N, C-alpha and C. Protein backbone atom coordinates (compact mmCIF):
# COMPACT_ATOMS: atom_id res chain seq x y z
N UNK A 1 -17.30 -49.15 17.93
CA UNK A 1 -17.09 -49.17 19.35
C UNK A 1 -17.15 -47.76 19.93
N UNK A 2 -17.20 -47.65 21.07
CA UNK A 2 -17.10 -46.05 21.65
C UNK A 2 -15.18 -45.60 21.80
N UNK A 3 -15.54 -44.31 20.98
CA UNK A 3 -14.21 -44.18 21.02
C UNK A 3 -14.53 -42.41 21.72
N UNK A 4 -13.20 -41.85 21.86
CA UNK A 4 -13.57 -40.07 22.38
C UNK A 4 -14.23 -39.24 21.26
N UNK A 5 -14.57 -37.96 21.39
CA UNK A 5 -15.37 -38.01 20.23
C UNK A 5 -14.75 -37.55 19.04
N UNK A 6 -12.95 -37.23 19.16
CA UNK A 6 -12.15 -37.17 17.83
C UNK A 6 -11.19 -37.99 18.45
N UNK A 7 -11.41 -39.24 17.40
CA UNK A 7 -9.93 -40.57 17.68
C UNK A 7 -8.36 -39.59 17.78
N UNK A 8 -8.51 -38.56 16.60
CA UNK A 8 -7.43 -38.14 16.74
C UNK A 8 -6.55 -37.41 18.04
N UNK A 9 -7.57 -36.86 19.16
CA UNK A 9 -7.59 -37.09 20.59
C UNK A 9 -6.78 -37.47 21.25
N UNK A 10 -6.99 -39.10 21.30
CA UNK A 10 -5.96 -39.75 22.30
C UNK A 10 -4.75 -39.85 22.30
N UNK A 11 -4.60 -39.60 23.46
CA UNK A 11 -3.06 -40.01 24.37
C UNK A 11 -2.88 -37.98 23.93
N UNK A 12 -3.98 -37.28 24.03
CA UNK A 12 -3.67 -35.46 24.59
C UNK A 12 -4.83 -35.17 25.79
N UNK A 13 -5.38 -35.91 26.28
CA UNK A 13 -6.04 -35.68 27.06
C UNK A 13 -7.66 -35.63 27.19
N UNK A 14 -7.95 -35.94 25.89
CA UNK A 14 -9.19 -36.33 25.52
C UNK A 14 -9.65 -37.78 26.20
N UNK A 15 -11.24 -37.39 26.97
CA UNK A 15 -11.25 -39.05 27.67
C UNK A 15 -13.18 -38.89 27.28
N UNK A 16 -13.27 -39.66 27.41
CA UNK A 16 -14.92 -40.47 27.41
C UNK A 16 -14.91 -40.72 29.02
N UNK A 17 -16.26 -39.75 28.88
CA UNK A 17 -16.51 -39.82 30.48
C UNK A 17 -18.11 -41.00 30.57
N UNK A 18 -17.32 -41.68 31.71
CA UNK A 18 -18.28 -42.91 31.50
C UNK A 18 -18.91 -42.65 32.98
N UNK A 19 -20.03 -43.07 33.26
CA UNK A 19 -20.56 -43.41 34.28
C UNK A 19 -21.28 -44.82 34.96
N UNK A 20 -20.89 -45.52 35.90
CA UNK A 20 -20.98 -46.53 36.22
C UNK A 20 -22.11 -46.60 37.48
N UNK A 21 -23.37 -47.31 37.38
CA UNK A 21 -24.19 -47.17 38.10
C UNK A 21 -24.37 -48.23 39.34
N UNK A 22 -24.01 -47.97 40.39
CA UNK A 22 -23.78 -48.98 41.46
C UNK A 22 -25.36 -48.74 42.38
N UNK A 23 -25.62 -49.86 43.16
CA UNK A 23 -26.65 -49.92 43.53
C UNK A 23 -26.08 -49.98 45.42
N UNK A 24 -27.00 -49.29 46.18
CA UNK A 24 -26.55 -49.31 47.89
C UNK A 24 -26.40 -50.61 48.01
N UNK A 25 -27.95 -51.82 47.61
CA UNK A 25 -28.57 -53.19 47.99
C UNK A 25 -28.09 -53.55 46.71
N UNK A 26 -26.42 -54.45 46.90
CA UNK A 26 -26.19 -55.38 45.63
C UNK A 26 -26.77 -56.42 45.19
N UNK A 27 -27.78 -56.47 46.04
CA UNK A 27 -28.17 -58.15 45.42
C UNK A 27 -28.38 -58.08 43.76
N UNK A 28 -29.00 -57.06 43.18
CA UNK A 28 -29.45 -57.07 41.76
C UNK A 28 -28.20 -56.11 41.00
N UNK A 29 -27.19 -55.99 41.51
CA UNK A 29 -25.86 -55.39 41.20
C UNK A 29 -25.24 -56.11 40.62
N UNK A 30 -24.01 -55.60 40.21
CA UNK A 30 -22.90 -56.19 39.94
C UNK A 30 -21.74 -56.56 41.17
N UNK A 31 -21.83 -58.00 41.06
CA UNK A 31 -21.28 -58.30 42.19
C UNK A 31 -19.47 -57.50 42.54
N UNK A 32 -19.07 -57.95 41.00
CA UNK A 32 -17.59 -57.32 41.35
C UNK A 32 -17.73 -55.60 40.88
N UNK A 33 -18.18 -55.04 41.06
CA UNK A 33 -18.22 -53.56 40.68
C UNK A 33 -17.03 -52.73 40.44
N UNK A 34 -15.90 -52.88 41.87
CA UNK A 34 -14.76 -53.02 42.02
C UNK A 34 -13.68 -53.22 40.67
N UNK A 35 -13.73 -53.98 40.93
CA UNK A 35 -12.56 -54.84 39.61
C UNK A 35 -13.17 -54.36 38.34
N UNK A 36 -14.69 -53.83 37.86
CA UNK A 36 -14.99 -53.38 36.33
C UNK A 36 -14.58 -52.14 36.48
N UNK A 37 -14.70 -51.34 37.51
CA UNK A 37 -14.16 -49.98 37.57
C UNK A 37 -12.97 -49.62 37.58
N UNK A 38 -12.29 -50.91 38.06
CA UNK A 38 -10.21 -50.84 38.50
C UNK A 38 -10.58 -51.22 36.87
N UNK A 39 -10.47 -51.53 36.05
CA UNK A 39 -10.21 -52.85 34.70
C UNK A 39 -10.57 -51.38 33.94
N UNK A 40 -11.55 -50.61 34.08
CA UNK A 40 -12.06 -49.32 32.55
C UNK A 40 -11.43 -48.28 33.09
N UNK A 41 -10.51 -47.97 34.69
CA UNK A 41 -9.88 -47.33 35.04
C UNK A 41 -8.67 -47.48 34.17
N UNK A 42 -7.91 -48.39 33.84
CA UNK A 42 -6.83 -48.65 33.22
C UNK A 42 -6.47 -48.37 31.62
N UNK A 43 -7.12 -47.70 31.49
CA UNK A 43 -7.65 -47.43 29.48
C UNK A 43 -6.80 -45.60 30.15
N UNK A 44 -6.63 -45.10 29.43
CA UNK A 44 -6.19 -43.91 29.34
C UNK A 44 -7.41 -42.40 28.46
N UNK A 45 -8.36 -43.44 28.14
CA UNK A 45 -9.59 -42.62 27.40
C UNK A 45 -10.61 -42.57 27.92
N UNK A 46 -10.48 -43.07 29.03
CA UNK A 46 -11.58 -43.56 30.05
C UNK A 46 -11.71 -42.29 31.31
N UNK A 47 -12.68 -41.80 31.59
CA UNK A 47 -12.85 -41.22 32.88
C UNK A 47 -14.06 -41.83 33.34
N UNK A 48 -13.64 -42.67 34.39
CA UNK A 48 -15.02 -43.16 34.95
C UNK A 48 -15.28 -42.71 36.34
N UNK A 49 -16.67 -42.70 36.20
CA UNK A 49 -16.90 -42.47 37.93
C UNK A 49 -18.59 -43.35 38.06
N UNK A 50 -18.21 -43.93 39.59
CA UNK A 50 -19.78 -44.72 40.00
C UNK A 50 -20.36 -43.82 40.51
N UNK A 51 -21.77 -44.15 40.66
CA UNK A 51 -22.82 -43.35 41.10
C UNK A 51 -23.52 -44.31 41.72
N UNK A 52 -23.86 -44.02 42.95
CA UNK A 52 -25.46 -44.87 43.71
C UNK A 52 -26.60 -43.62 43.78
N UNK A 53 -27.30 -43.31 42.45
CA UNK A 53 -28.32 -43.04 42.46
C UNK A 53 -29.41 -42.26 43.41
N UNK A 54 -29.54 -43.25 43.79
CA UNK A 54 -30.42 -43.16 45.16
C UNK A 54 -29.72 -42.43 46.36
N UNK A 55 -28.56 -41.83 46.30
CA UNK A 55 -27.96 -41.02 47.15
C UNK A 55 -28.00 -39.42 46.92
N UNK A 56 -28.79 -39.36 45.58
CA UNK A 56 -28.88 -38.09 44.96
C UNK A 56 -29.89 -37.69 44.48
N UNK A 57 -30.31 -36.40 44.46
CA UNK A 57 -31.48 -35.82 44.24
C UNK A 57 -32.02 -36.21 42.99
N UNK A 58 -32.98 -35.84 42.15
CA UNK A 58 -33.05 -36.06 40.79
C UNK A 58 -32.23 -35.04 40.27
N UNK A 59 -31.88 -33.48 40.71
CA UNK A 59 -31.06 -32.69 39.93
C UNK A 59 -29.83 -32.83 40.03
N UNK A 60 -29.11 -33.43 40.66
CA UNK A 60 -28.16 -34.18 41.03
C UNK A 60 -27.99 -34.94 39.86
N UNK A 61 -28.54 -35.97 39.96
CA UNK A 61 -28.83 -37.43 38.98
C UNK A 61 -28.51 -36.43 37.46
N UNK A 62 -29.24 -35.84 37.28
CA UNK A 62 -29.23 -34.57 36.00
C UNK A 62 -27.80 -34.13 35.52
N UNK A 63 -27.22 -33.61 36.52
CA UNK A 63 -25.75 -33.19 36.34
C UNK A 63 -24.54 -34.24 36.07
N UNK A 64 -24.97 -35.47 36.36
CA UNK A 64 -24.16 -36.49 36.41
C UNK A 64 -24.60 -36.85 34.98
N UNK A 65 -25.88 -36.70 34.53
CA UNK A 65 -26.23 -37.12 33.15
C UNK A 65 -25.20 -36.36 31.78
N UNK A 66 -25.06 -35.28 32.21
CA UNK A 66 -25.24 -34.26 30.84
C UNK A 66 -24.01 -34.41 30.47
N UNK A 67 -23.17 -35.23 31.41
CA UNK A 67 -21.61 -35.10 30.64
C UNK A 67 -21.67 -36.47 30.24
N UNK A 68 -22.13 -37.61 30.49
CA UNK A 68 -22.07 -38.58 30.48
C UNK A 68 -22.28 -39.08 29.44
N UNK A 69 -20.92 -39.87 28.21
CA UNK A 69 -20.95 -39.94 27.34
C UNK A 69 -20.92 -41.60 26.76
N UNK A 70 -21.10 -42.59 28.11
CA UNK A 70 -20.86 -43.91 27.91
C UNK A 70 -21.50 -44.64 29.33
N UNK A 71 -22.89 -44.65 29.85
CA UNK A 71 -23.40 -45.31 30.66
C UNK A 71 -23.69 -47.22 30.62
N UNK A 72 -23.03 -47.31 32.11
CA UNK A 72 -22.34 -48.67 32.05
C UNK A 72 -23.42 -48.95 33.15
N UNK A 73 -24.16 -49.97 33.44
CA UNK A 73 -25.40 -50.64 34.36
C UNK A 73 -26.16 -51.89 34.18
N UNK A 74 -25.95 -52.26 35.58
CA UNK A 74 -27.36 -53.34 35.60
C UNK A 74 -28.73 -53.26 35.22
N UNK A 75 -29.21 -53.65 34.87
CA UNK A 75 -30.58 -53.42 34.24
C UNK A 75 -31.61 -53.09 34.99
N UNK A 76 -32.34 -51.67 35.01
CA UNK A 76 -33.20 -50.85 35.76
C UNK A 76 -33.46 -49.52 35.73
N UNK A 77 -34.14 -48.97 36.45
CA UNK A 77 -34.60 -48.22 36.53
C UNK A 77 -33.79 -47.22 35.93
N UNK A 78 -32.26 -46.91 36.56
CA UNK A 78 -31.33 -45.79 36.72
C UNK A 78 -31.32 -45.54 35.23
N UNK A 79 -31.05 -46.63 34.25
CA UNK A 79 -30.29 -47.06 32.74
C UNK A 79 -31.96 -45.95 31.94
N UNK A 80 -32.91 -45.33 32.80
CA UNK A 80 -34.10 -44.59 31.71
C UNK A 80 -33.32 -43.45 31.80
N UNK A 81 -32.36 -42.79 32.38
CA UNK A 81 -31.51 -41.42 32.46
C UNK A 81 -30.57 -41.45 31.30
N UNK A 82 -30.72 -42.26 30.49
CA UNK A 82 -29.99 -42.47 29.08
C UNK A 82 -30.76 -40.74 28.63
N UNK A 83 -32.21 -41.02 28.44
CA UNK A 83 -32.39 -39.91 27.53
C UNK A 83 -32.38 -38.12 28.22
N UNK A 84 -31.00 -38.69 28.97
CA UNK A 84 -30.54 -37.09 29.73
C UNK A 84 -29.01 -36.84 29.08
N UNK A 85 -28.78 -37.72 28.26
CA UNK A 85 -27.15 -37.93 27.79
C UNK A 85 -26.80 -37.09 26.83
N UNK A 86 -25.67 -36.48 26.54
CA UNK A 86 -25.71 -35.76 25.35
C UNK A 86 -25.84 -36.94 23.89
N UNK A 87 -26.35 -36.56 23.01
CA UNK A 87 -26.66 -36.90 21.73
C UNK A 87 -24.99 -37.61 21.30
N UNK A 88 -25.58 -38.96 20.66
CA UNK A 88 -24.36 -39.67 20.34
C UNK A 88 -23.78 -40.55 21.65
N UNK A 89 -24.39 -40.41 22.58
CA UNK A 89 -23.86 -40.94 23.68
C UNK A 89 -24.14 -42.63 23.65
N UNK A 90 -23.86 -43.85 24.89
CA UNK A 90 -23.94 -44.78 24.55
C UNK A 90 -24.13 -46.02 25.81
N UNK A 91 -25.09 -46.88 25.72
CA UNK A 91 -25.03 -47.19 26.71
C UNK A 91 -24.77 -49.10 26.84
N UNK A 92 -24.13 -49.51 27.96
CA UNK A 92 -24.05 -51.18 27.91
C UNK A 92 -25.12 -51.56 29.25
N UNK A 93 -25.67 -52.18 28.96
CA UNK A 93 -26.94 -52.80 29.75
C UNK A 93 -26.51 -54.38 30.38
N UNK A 94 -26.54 -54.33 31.65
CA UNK A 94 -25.58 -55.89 31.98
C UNK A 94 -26.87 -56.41 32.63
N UNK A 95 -26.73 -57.57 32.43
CA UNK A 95 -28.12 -58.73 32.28
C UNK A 95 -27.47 -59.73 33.32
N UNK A 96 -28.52 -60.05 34.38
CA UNK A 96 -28.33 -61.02 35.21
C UNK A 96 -28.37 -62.58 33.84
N UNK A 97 -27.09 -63.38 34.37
CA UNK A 97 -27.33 -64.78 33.74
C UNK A 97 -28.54 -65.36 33.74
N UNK A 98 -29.75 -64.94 33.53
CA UNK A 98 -31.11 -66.16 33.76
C UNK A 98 -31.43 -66.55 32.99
N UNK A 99 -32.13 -67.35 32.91
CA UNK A 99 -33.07 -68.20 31.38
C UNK A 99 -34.14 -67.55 31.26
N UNK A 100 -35.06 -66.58 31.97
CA UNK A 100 -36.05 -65.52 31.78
C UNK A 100 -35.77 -64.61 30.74
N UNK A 101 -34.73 -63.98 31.56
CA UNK A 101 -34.07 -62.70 30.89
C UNK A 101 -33.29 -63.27 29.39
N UNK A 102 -32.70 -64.12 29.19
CA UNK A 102 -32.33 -64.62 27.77
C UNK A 102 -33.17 -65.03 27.26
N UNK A 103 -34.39 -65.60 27.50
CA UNK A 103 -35.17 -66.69 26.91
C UNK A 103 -35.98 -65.03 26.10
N UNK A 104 -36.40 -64.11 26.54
CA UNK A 104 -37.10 -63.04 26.03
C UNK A 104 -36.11 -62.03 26.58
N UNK A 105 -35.07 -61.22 25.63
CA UNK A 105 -34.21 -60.43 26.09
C UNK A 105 -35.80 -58.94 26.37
N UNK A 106 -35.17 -58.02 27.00
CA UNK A 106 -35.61 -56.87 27.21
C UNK A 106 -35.34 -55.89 26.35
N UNK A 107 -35.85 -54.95 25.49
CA UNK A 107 -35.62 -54.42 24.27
C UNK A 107 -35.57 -52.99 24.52
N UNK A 108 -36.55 -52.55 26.14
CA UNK A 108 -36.92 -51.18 26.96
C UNK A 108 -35.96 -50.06 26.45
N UNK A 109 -34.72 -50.06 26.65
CA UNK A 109 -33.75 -49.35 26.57
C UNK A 109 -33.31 -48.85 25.15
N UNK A 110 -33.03 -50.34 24.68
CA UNK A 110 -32.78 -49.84 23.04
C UNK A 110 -33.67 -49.06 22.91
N UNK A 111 -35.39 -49.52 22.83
CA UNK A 111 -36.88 -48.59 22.35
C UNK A 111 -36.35 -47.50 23.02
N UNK A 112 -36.43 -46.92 23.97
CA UNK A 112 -36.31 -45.52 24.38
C UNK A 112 -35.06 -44.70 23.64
N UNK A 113 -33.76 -45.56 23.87
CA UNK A 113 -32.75 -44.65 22.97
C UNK A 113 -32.88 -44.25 21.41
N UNK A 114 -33.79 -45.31 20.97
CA UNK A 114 -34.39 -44.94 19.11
C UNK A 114 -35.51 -44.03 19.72
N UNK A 115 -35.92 -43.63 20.08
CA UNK A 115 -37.50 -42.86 20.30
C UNK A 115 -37.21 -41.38 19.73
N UNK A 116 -35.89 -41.26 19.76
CA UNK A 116 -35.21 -39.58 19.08
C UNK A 116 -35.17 -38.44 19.97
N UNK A 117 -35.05 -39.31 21.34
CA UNK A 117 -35.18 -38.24 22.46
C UNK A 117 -33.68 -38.21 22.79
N UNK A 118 -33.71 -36.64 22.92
CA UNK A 118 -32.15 -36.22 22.89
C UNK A 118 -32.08 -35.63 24.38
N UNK A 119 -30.78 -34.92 24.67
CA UNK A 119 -30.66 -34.03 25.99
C UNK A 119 -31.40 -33.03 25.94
N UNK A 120 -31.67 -32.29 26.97
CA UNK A 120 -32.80 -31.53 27.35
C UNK A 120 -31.64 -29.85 27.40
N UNK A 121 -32.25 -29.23 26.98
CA UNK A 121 -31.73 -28.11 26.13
C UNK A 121 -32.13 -26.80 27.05
């Protein structure tokens, strides 16, 4: 599971900084965004913060990457800034309920995170 990056860490102030990718136009969002952010707010190892993307430059987008040690998103575009993450980092990919999208899952993400592309140095 993702833990900080020494278990021995917690409960001194050690947190996993997560980033949560919110979209302006929810339709292809997460409807409750809210309540996943109050719910990984409540962990004590957790530092989360949302991002709407599209409100920020690409060097922007960059800076939000490099600390970012646990990227949390709907499935798109934003989730290719994985390979801006530091090394070891980790990401959960949330899938609209459809019979498309299950019937042939999407593999995009995993392939890019095996590709051996690390943070940019």
């Amino acid at each position: 599971g993702i833990r900080p990056k020494n278990p021995m860490d917690l409960g001194t102030g050690s947190t996993v900084q997560v980033t949560m990718l919110k979209r302006k136009n929810n339709d292809r969002g997460v409807k409750n965004i809210g309540e996943v952010m109050a719910a990984l707010n409540q962990t004590s190892w957790m530092d989360v913060q949302g991002v709407v993307f599209e409100d920020h430059s690409f060097r922007d987008q960059l800076e939000f990457m490099k600390d970012t040690e646990l990227l949390i998103g709907p499935h798109g575009a934003g989730l290719s800034h994985i390979v801006f993450m530091p090394l070891g980092g980790a990401v959960i990919e949330m899938l609209a309920n459809t019979t498309s999208i299950w019937e042939e899952p999407t593999k995009c993400y995993h392939d890019l995170a095996s590709s051996g592309l690390g943070r940019i140095v």
